[in-house]
Each structure stands twice: as C-alpha cells, then as structure tokens.
C-alpha cells in the first residue's frame, strides 16, 4: 500500500506491496510537499499493481545493477568467491550500466562481442566468459530477485534461413574439389561426396556411417544408423528410400571400402 510520512520539513512517500505476509515490492522517494508525495505514491501503486512487481522492476533496473545484485548473492553464498570472478562481474556490469533490463536485446550483446574482438583482439572463449554473468543473472532474475526478464528475445531458437547456392558459388566449390582430387594423397572424392550429400540430405555423422551392406537394391532403400533423436540415444536405425538422384550416384561411386563414400580400404 501507499503511505506518506513527514521527514523533517519534507515528506517520504513509500509504496510497499506484500504477498503472503512478505514484501515483494518496496520503493520510496522524498518530496517537498505532502500532495506531491501522495500523488506519486498513488500513481506508482496503481502502476505496479497493473504491471506486476516483477515487470515494473525490470523497467527500472539496469543490466549492470542486476549483474551486481547476482554477484552480491553469490558472495553471500560463497564468501571465498575468486577475485577474477568478482572482477569479471564488475567489468561487464560497467559495460551494461546504461541499459535497462527490459531494453536488453541480442544486438547489445553482439555489438559488445564485435567490439571486444575487433578492438581488443580477444578470443570467442573470452567473450563468452565476459558475458556469462549476464546469462547467469538473467537465468535466475525472475525467481531470485522478482525481476521480469525477456529471455525469449535473447535465447530463442535461431531463425530458419532458406538459401540456395547460386551457380557461381557451386562452380567455385566444384573447382576447388577438383583441385584437391588431383593431389596424389587425396583418397576421398569430394565432388562425389558433395553431389551425394545434395541428393541424400542427412546429418554429416549419418552420411559418414552409411555402408554398402545396408543397401537393399530390390527396395532401393538404405539403413541409416544411429539417427539423432531427442529421446533415443542409441540404436535408432531407420530404413530410408534412395530417390533417383542418390541411387544413380551410388552406381558410380567406387566401392573401394565398406563405406558408401570413397575412402582408403579397411585393412
């Protein structure tokens, strides 16, 4: 609830919201007059109740402040927290002190990463370490600090991009494969592998496990071993049809070993 109390010759306005007997929101401000204090407190109380305490907190808390808040909680739980960890939190907090939690977008993180790489020449691993305090703080912000964060915009799945290789690009690829194939130590015909991967699109690991013995010539199918599955981690084999382009390519791929791809014969 909102309250106004005298504080010397001024007035202290305070808004406290409780849930289950515990305070879930508290904010105060000093004003010159009682009417100013009352007006501010009533408007803030209405706004917090409409938005929810967590969402309102995100509109006032900067990313830097959230990182420091999480660091303080870690230090309380682990008094012997390393100096490098403390330094890393403070460094990234300073970088994002001017950005509100609700305004943080992937572009802010990308811009930081590019700046660190181009200006400081640091490795991707270092950049990941730099940003880890933000990730950790955002991960627990809603539960631990009652601050609403929009993780969807930061951690959502990548947007699907559909793009065809143009003829100029494919010609360049095939020319490079031909150059490599001409080398005397080359054992794998990358031109055939490239064409077969287009005709039989599978994961790289699945293509590499294909074997001649798994082909059913009568049914024109092949058994793909250990197909990736969210639940079945092993022995998830599938019989897959070989369409005309893939079937025709298999006719010309040299059977120099047990794999369907050309390779050095197994001894």
GROMACS .gro file of C-alpha atoms in nm:
model
  267
    1UNK     CA    1   0.000   0.000   0.000
    2UNK     CA    2   0.100   0.365  -0.044
    3UNK     CA    3   0.190   0.579   0.255
    4UNK     CA    4   0.323   0.930   0.321
    5UNK     CA    5   0.512   1.026   0.639
    6UNK     CA    6   0.683   1.353   0.743
    7UNK     CA    7   1.062   1.350   0.715
    8UNK     CA    8   1.189   1.676   0.870
    9UNK     CA    9   1.049   1.956   0.658
   10UNK     CA   10   0.984   1.715   0.370
   11UNK     CA   11   0.762   1.410   0.310
   12UNK     CA   12   0.858   1.049   0.245
   13UNK     CA   13   0.634   0.862   0.001
   14UNK     CA   14   0.657   0.483   0.011
   15UNK     CA   15   0.488   0.203  -0.176
   16UNK     CA   16   0.507  -0.147  -0.027
   17UNK     CA   17   0.326  -0.449  -0.165
   18UNK     CA   18   0.306  -0.770   0.032
   19UNK     CA   19   0.215  -1.122  -0.066
   20UNK     CA   20   0.171  -1.395   0.190
   21UNK     CA   21   0.297  -1.165   0.463
   22UNK     CA   22   0.626  -1.095   0.281
   23UNK     CA   23   0.714  -0.774   0.100
   24UNK     CA   24   0.750  -0.837  -0.274
   25UNK     CA   25   0.791  -0.472  -0.372
   26UNK     CA   26   0.915  -0.159  -0.193
   27UNK     CA   27   1.007   0.182  -0.332
   28UNK     CA   28   1.027   0.524  -0.169
   29UNK     CA   29   1.100   0.886  -0.259
   30UNK     CA   30   1.122   1.220  -0.073
   31UNK     CA   31   0.911   1.521  -0.185
   32UNK     CA   32   0.879   1.885  -0.085
   33UNK     CA   33   0.505   1.872  -0.021
   34UNK     CA   34   0.259   1.613   0.107
   35UNK     CA   35   0.040   1.645  -0.203
   36UNK     CA   36   0.336   1.566  -0.434
   37UNK     CA   37   0.428   1.265  -0.222
   38UNK     CA   38   0.069   1.138  -0.213
   39UNK     CA   39   0.023   1.180  -0.588
   40UNK     CA   40   0.347   0.996  -0.669
   41UNK     CA   41   0.273   0.711  -0.430
   42UNK     CA   42  -0.080   0.655  -0.559
   43UNK     CA   43   0.031   0.660  -0.924
   44UNK     CA   44   0.319   0.421  -0.854
   45UNK     CA   45   0.099   0.181  -0.658
   46UNK     CA   46  -0.155   0.168  -0.940
   47UNK     CA   47   0.117   0.115  -1.199
   48UNK     CA   48   0.290  -0.163  -1.006
   49UNK     CA   49  -0.037  -0.345  -0.944
   50UNK     CA   50  -0.128  -0.317  -1.314
   51UNK     CA   51   0.213  -0.428  -1.446
   52UNK     CA   52   0.307  -0.662  -1.167
   53UNK     CA   53   0.605  -0.604  -0.936
   54UNK     CA   54   0.844  -0.810  -1.149
   55UNK     CA   55   0.768  -0.625  -1.473
   56UNK     CA   56   0.789  -0.288  -1.302
   57UNK     CA   57   1.126  -0.378  -1.150
   58UNK     CA   58   1.260  -0.462  -1.496
   59UNK     CA   59   1.161  -0.115  -1.616
   60UNK     CA   60   1.382   0.048  -1.353
   61UNK     CA   61   1.671  -0.197  -1.313
   62UNK     CA   62   1.974  -0.178  -1.540
   63UNK     CA   63   2.156  -0.486  -1.662
   64UNK     CA   64   2.462  -0.373  -1.469
   65UNK     CA   65   2.261  -0.343  -1.146
   66UNK     CA   66   2.116  -0.692  -1.198
   67UNK     CA   67   2.464  -0.838  -1.250
   68UNK     CA   68   2.586  -0.672  -0.927
   69UNK     CA   69   2.277  -0.796  -0.746
   70UNK     CA   70   2.355  -1.151  -0.856
   71UNK     CA   71   2.722  -1.111  -0.763
   72UNK     CA   72   2.623  -0.998  -0.414
   73UNK     CA   73   2.402  -1.304  -0.375
   74UNK     CA   74   2.687  -1.531  -0.489
   75UNK     CA   75   2.930  -1.370  -0.245
   76UNK     CA   76   2.684  -1.427   0.037
   77UNK     CA   77   2.651  -1.794  -0.056
   78UNK     CA   78   3.022  -1.837  -0.134
   79UNK     CA   79   3.233  -1.597   0.077
   80UNK     CA   80   3.555  -1.716  -0.089
   81UNK     CA   81   3.448  -1.624  -0.441
   82UNK     CA   82   3.758  -1.571  -0.657
   83UNK     CA   83   3.888  -1.224  -0.739
   84UNK     CA   84   3.879  -1.295  -1.112
   85UNK     CA   85   3.508  -1.384  -1.090
   86UNK     CA   86   3.433  -1.064  -0.898
   87UNK     CA   87   3.636  -0.859  -1.147
   88UNK     CA   88   3.458  -1.018  -1.443
   89UNK     CA   89   3.116  -0.936  -1.296
   90UNK     CA   90   3.208  -0.576  -1.222
   91UNK     CA   91   3.365  -0.526  -1.565
   92UNK     CA   92   3.058  -0.646  -1.755
   93UNK     CA   93   2.828  -0.458  -1.515
   94UNK     CA   94   3.003  -0.133  -1.607
   95UNK     CA   95   2.964  -0.212  -1.977
   96UNK     CA   96   2.585  -0.251  -1.941
   97UNK     CA   97   2.512   0.007  -1.671
   98UNK     CA   98   2.314   0.228  -1.908
   99UNK     CA   99   2.086  -0.044  -2.048
  100UNK     CA  100   1.764  -0.131  -1.868
  101UNK     CA  101   1.685  -0.499  -1.820
  102UNK     CA  102   1.364  -0.463  -2.019
  103UNK     CA  103   1.553  -0.298  -2.308
  104UNK     CA  104   1.834  -0.553  -2.346
  105UNK     CA  105   1.834  -0.704  -2.696
  106UNK     CA  106   2.060  -0.957  -2.870
  107UNK     CA  107   2.210  -0.668  -3.069
  108UNK     CA  108   2.361  -0.523  -2.750
  109UNK     CA  109   2.545  -0.849  -2.683
  110UNK     CA  110   2.652  -0.886  -3.045
  111UNK     CA  111   2.785  -0.529  -3.057
  112UNK     CA  112   2.984  -0.594  -2.739
  113UNK     CA  113   3.128  -0.916  -2.882
  114UNK     CA  114   3.230  -0.748  -3.208
  115UNK     CA  115   3.390  -0.458  -3.023
  116UNK     CA  116   3.589  -0.691  -2.798
  117UNK     CA  117   3.708  -0.895  -3.095
  118UNK     CA  118   3.799  -0.608  -3.328
  119UNK     CA  119   3.936  -0.360  -3.073
  120UNK     CA  120   4.088  -0.592  -2.812
  121UNK     CA  121   4.156  -0.898  -3.027
  122UNK     CA  122   4.017  -1.140  -2.768
  123UNK     CA  123   3.910  -1.495  -2.847
  124UNK     CA  124   3.548  -1.616  -2.866
  125UNK     CA  125   3.606  -1.812  -2.544
  126UNK     CA  126   3.700  -1.491  -2.362
  127UNK     CA  127   3.393  -1.311  -2.495
  128UNK     CA  128   3.174  -1.598  -2.377
  129UNK     CA  129   3.334  -1.574  -2.033
  130UNK     CA  130   3.277  -1.196  -2.029
  131UNK     CA  131   2.906  -1.237  -2.098
  132UNK     CA  132   2.846  -1.532  -1.864
  133UNK     CA  133   2.750  -1.310  -1.565
  134UNK     CA  134   2.463  -1.162  -1.768
  135UNK     CA  135   2.342  -1.507  -1.868
  136UNK     CA  136   2.359  -1.630  -1.508
  137UNK     CA  137   2.182  -1.323  -1.366
  138UNK     CA  138   1.904  -1.335  -1.627
  139UNK     CA  139   1.857  -1.706  -1.563
  140UNK     CA  140   1.753  -1.652  -1.200
  141UNK     CA  141   1.621  -1.293  -1.212
  142UNK     CA  142   1.252  -1.384  -1.203
  143UNK     CA  143   1.279  -1.638  -0.921
  144UNK     CA  144   1.557  -1.490  -0.709
  145UNK     CA  145   1.505  -1.115  -0.749
  146UNK     CA  146   1.145  -1.086  -0.871
  147UNK     CA  147   1.261  -0.904  -1.182
  148UNK     CA  148   1.092  -0.997  -1.507
  149UNK     CA  149   1.333  -1.055  -1.795
  150UNK     CA  150   1.260  -1.120  -2.159
  151UNK     CA  151   1.478  -1.424  -2.219
  152UNK     CA  152   1.280  -1.511  -2.530
  153UNK     CA  153   1.448  -1.233  -2.721
  154UNK     CA  154   1.792  -1.342  -2.606
  155UNK     CA  155   1.779  -1.718  -2.614
  156UNK     CA  156   1.518  -1.808  -2.870
  157UNK     CA  157   1.595  -2.055  -3.145
  158UNK     CA  158   1.771  -1.920  -3.449
  159UNK     CA  159   1.550  -1.808  -3.733
  160UNK     CA  160   1.538  -2.056  -4.016
  161UNK     CA  161   1.721  -1.932  -4.323
  162UNK     CA  162   1.647  -2.087  -4.659
  163UNK     CA  163   1.902  -2.004  -4.923
  164UNK     CA  164   2.005  -2.174  -5.244
  165UNK     CA  165   2.367  -2.185  -5.355
  166UNK     CA  166   2.392  -1.991  -5.679
  167UNK     CA  167   2.566  -2.130  -5.986
  168UNK     CA  168   2.878  -1.919  -5.944
  169UNK     CA  169   2.923  -2.045  -5.587
  170UNK     CA  170   2.868  -2.407  -5.687
  171UNK     CA  171   3.115  -2.377  -5.974
  172UNK     CA  172   3.375  -2.242  -5.731
  173UNK     CA  173   3.313  -2.533  -5.491
  174UNK     CA  174   3.341  -2.793  -5.765
  175UNK     CA  175   3.659  -2.632  -5.897
  176UNK     CA  176   3.816  -2.648  -5.550
  177UNK     CA  177   3.710  -3.012  -5.509
  178UNK     CA  178   3.863  -3.096  -5.848
  179UNK     CA  179   4.189  -2.926  -5.745
  180UNK     CA  180   4.204  -3.129  -5.425
  181UNK     CA  181   4.113  -3.452  -5.602
  182UNK     CA  182   4.412  -3.404  -5.830
  183UNK     CA  183   4.651  -3.426  -5.535
  184UNK     CA  184   4.823  -3.763  -5.510
  185UNK     CA  185   4.742  -3.802  -5.139
  186UNK     CA  186   4.369  -3.740  -5.181
  187UNK     CA  187   4.167  -4.054  -5.101
  188UNK     CA  188   3.813  -3.911  -5.086
  189UNK     CA  189   3.642  -3.779  -5.399
  190UNK     CA  190   3.484  -3.466  -5.258
  191UNK     CA  191   3.294  -3.395  -5.580
  192UNK     CA  192   3.100  -3.719  -5.546
  193UNK     CA  193   3.052  -3.668  -5.174
  194UNK     CA  194   2.917  -3.316  -5.234
  195UNK     CA  195   2.673  -3.433  -5.501
  196UNK     CA  196   2.557  -3.728  -5.292
  197UNK     CA  197   2.501  -3.505  -4.987
  198UNK     CA  198   2.273  -3.286  -5.200
  199UNK     CA  199   2.086  -3.587  -5.337
  200UNK     CA  200   2.061  -3.759  -4.996
  201UNK     CA  201   2.049  -3.478  -4.738
  202UNK     CA  202   2.137  -3.618  -4.395
  203UNK     CA  203   2.350  -3.512  -4.099
  204UNK     CA  204   2.724  -3.535  -4.158
  205UNK     CA  205   2.764  -3.811  -3.900
  206UNK     CA  206   2.483  -4.014  -4.057
  207UNK     CA  207   2.635  -3.983  -4.404
  208UNK     CA  208   2.971  -4.095  -4.269
  209UNK     CA  209   2.819  -4.412  -4.121
  210UNK     CA  210   2.649  -4.532  -4.440
  211UNK     CA  211   2.774  -4.874  -4.554
  212UNK     CA  212   2.730  -5.071  -4.874
  213UNK     CA  213   2.586  -5.370  -4.688
  214UNK     CA  214   2.297  -5.157  -4.564
  215UNK     CA  215   2.163  -5.101  -4.915
  216UNK     CA  216   1.859  -5.302  -5.023
  217UNK     CA  217   1.884  -5.296  -5.402
  218UNK     CA  218   1.544  -5.452  -5.459
  219UNK     CA  219   1.362  -5.195  -5.249
  220UNK     CA  220   1.606  -4.914  -5.325
  221UNK     CA  221   1.650  -4.826  -4.959
  222UNK     CA  222   1.941  -4.783  -4.721
  223UNK     CA  223   1.957  -4.821  -4.344
  224UNK     CA  224   2.079  -4.505  -4.173
  225UNK     CA  225   2.244  -4.597  -3.842
  226UNK     CA  226   2.211  -4.409  -3.512
  227UNK     CA  227   1.978  -4.138  -3.638
  228UNK     CA  228   1.968  -3.843  -3.399
  229UNK     CA  229   1.658  -3.848  -3.179
  230UNK     CA  230   1.564  -3.636  -2.873
  231UNK     CA  231   1.495  -3.947  -2.662
  232UNK     CA  232   1.651  -4.248  -2.833
  233UNK     CA  233   2.025  -4.202  -2.784
  234UNK     CA  234   2.137  -4.537  -2.928
  235UNK     CA  235   2.032  -4.792  -3.188
  236UNK     CA  236   1.785  -4.559  -3.357
  237UNK     CA  237   1.826  -4.703  -3.708
  238UNK     CA  238   1.596  -4.606  -3.993
  239UNK     CA  239   1.536  -4.751  -4.337
  240UNK     CA  240   1.529  -4.463  -4.584
  241UNK     CA  241   1.434  -4.468  -4.954
  242UNK     CA  242   1.701  -4.382  -5.211
  243UNK     CA  243   1.546  -4.146  -5.464
  244UNK     CA  244   1.664  -4.142  -5.824
  245UNK     CA  245   1.947  -3.883  -5.796
  246UNK     CA  246   2.102  -4.058  -5.495
  247UNK     CA  247   2.050  -4.403  -5.650
  248UNK     CA  248   2.224  -4.303  -5.973
  249UNK     CA  249   2.519  -4.155  -5.784
  250UNK     CA  250   2.565  -4.474  -5.583
  251UNK     CA  251   2.611  -4.660  -5.911
  252UNK     CA  252   2.920  -4.457  -5.999
  253UNK     CA  253   3.078  -4.419  -5.655
  254UNK     CA  254   3.375  -4.658  -5.643
  255UNK     CA  255   3.329  -4.943  -5.393
  256UNK     CA  256   3.683  -4.928  -5.260
  257UNK     CA  257   3.586  -4.992  -4.898
  258UNK     CA  258   3.294  -5.079  -4.676
  259UNK     CA  259   3.165  -4.722  -4.671
  260UNK     CA  260   2.940  -4.577  -4.939
  261UNK     CA  261   3.176  -4.281  -4.956
  262UNK     CA  262   3.511  -4.339  -5.126
  263UNK     CA  263   3.789  -4.398  -4.877
  264UNK     CA  264   4.103  -4.596  -4.810
  265UNK     CA  265   4.007  -4.967  -4.788
  266UNK     CA  266   3.995  -5.104  -4.435
  267UNK     CA  267   4.277  -5.348  -4.369
   0.00000   0.00000   0.00000
